C-alpha positions in Angstrom: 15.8 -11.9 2.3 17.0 -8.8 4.2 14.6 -6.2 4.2 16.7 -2.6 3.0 16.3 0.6 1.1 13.2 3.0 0.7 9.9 2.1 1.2 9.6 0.0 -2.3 12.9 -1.6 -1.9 11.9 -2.5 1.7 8.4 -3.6 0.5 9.9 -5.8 -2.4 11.9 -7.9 -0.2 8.9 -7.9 2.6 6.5 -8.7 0.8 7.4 -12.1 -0.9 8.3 -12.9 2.3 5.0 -12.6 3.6 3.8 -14.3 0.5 5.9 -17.1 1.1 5.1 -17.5 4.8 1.4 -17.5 4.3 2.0 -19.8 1.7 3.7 -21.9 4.0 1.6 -21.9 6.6 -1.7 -22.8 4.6 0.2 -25.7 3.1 1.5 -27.0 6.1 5.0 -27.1 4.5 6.2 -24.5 7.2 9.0 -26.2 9.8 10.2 -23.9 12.8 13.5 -22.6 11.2 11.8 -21.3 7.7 9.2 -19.8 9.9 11.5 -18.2 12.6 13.8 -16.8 9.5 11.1 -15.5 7.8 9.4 -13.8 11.0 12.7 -12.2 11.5 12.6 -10.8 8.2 9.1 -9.4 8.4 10.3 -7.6 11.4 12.8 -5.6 9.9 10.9 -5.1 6.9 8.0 -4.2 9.4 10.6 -1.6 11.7 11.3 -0.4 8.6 8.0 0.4 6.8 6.8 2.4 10.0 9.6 4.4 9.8 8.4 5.8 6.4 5.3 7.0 7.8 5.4 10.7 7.2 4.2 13.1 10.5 0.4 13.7 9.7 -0.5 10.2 7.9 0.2 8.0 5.1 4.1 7.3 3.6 6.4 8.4 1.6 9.7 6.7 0.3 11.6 8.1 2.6 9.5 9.3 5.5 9.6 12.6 4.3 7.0 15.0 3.2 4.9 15.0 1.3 3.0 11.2 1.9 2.0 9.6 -1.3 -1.5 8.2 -2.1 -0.1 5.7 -4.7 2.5 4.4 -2.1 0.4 4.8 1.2 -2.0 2.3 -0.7 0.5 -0.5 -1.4 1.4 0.1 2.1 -1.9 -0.4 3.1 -2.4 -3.7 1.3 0.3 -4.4 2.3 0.3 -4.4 6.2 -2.9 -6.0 6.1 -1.6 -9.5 4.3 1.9 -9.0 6.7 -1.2 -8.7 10.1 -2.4 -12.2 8.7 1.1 -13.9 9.5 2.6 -11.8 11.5 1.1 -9.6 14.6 1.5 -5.8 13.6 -0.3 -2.7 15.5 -3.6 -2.6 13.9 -3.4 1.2 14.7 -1.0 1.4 11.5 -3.8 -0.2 9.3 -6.6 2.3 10.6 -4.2 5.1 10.2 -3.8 4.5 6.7 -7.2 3.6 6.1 -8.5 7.3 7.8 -5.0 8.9 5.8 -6.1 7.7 2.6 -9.8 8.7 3.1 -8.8 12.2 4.2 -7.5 12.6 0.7 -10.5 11.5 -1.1 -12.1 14.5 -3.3 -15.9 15.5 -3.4 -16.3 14.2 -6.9 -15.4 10.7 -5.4 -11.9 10.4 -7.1 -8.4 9.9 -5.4 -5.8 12.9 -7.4 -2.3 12.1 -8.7 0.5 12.9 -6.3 2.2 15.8 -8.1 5.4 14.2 -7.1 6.9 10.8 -7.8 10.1 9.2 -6.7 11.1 7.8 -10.2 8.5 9.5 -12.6 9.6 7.5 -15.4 8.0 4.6 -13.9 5.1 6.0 -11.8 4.5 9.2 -14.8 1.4 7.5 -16.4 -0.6 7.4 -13.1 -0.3 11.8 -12.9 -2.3 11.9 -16.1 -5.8 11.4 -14.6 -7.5 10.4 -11.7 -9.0 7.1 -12.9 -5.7 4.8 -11.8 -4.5 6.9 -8.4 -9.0 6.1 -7.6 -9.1 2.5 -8.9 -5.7 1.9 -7.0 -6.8 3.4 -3.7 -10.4 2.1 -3.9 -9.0 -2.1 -4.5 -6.6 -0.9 -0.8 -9.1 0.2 1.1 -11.5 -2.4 -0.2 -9.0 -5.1 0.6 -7.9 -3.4 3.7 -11.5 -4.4 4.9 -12.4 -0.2 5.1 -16.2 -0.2 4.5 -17.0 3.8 4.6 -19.4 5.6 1.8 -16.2 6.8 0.2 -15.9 3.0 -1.5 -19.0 3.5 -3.0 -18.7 7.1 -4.2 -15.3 5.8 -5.6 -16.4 3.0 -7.3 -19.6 5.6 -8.7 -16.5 7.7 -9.8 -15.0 4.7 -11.8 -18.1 3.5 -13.3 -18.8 7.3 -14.6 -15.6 7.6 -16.2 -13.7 4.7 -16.8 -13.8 6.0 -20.4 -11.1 8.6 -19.3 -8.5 5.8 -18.9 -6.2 6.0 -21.2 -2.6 3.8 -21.7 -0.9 6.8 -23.0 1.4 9.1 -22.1 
């Protein structure tokens, strides 16, 4: 489909395409028209995504400050399965990666955003740091990022995974 919207609404349309493609291609089911359609698609929803990136690192839903951890991590995970079918600026990946690090606390955790697009969905993440950390850790992690700050993370988890708690 037509990549449109805000960052999510963008990403939820990108995404399965990417899926889809990669999909695709591993099962050799891909014919030139499905894969010139869906590389079209990825484009826009790649044009777009970029232009979310808020001045000074990660993104926001809007490209407006403030960036947002939670959203900059999807993001990450993101362009990294989108560079495996379709050739993006690696730059963005790094970007995010050293974004999402510079926000990483002493104590080894990842803080909620104090601001949420729709907080009724996103409103159980801002009660500790255990999801915003697990969250971030599994992007950079699958992002390929190898720095200390993975370890000290996952340190921080294993410490006080306890601290999760379902409600709100």
């Amino acid at each position: 489909r037509m990549p449109f919207g805000c960052f999510e609404q963008t990403s939820s349309v990108t995404y399965p395409n990417i899926l889809v493609l990669d999909y695709l291609k591993s099962t050799q089911k891909i014919t030139p028209e499905l894969q010139m359609k869906a590389e079209g698609f990825i484009n826009l929803g790649y044009q777009r995504l970029v232009s979310y990136e808020v001045q000074g690192g990660g993104f926001s839903w809007f490209g407006d400050p403030p960036a947002n951890k939670v959203l900059t991590a999807f993001g990450l995970m993101e362009f990294r399965d989108m560079s495996k079918v379709y050739e993006i600026d690696e730059r963005v990946i790094e970007r995010t990666q050293k974004w999402l690090i510079s926000q990483h606390e002493k104590d080894g955790s990842w803080k909620p955003d104090q601001n949420y697009l729709h907080a009724e969905s996103w409103g159980q993440i801002q009660h500790n740091e255990i999801l915003p950390t697990a969250y971030v850790t599994w992007a950079l992690a699958s992002s390929g990022y190898k720095g200390p700050e993975l370890e000290k993370a996952v340190g921080y988890l294993k410490d006080n995974w306890k601290r999760a708690d379902n409600a709100y």
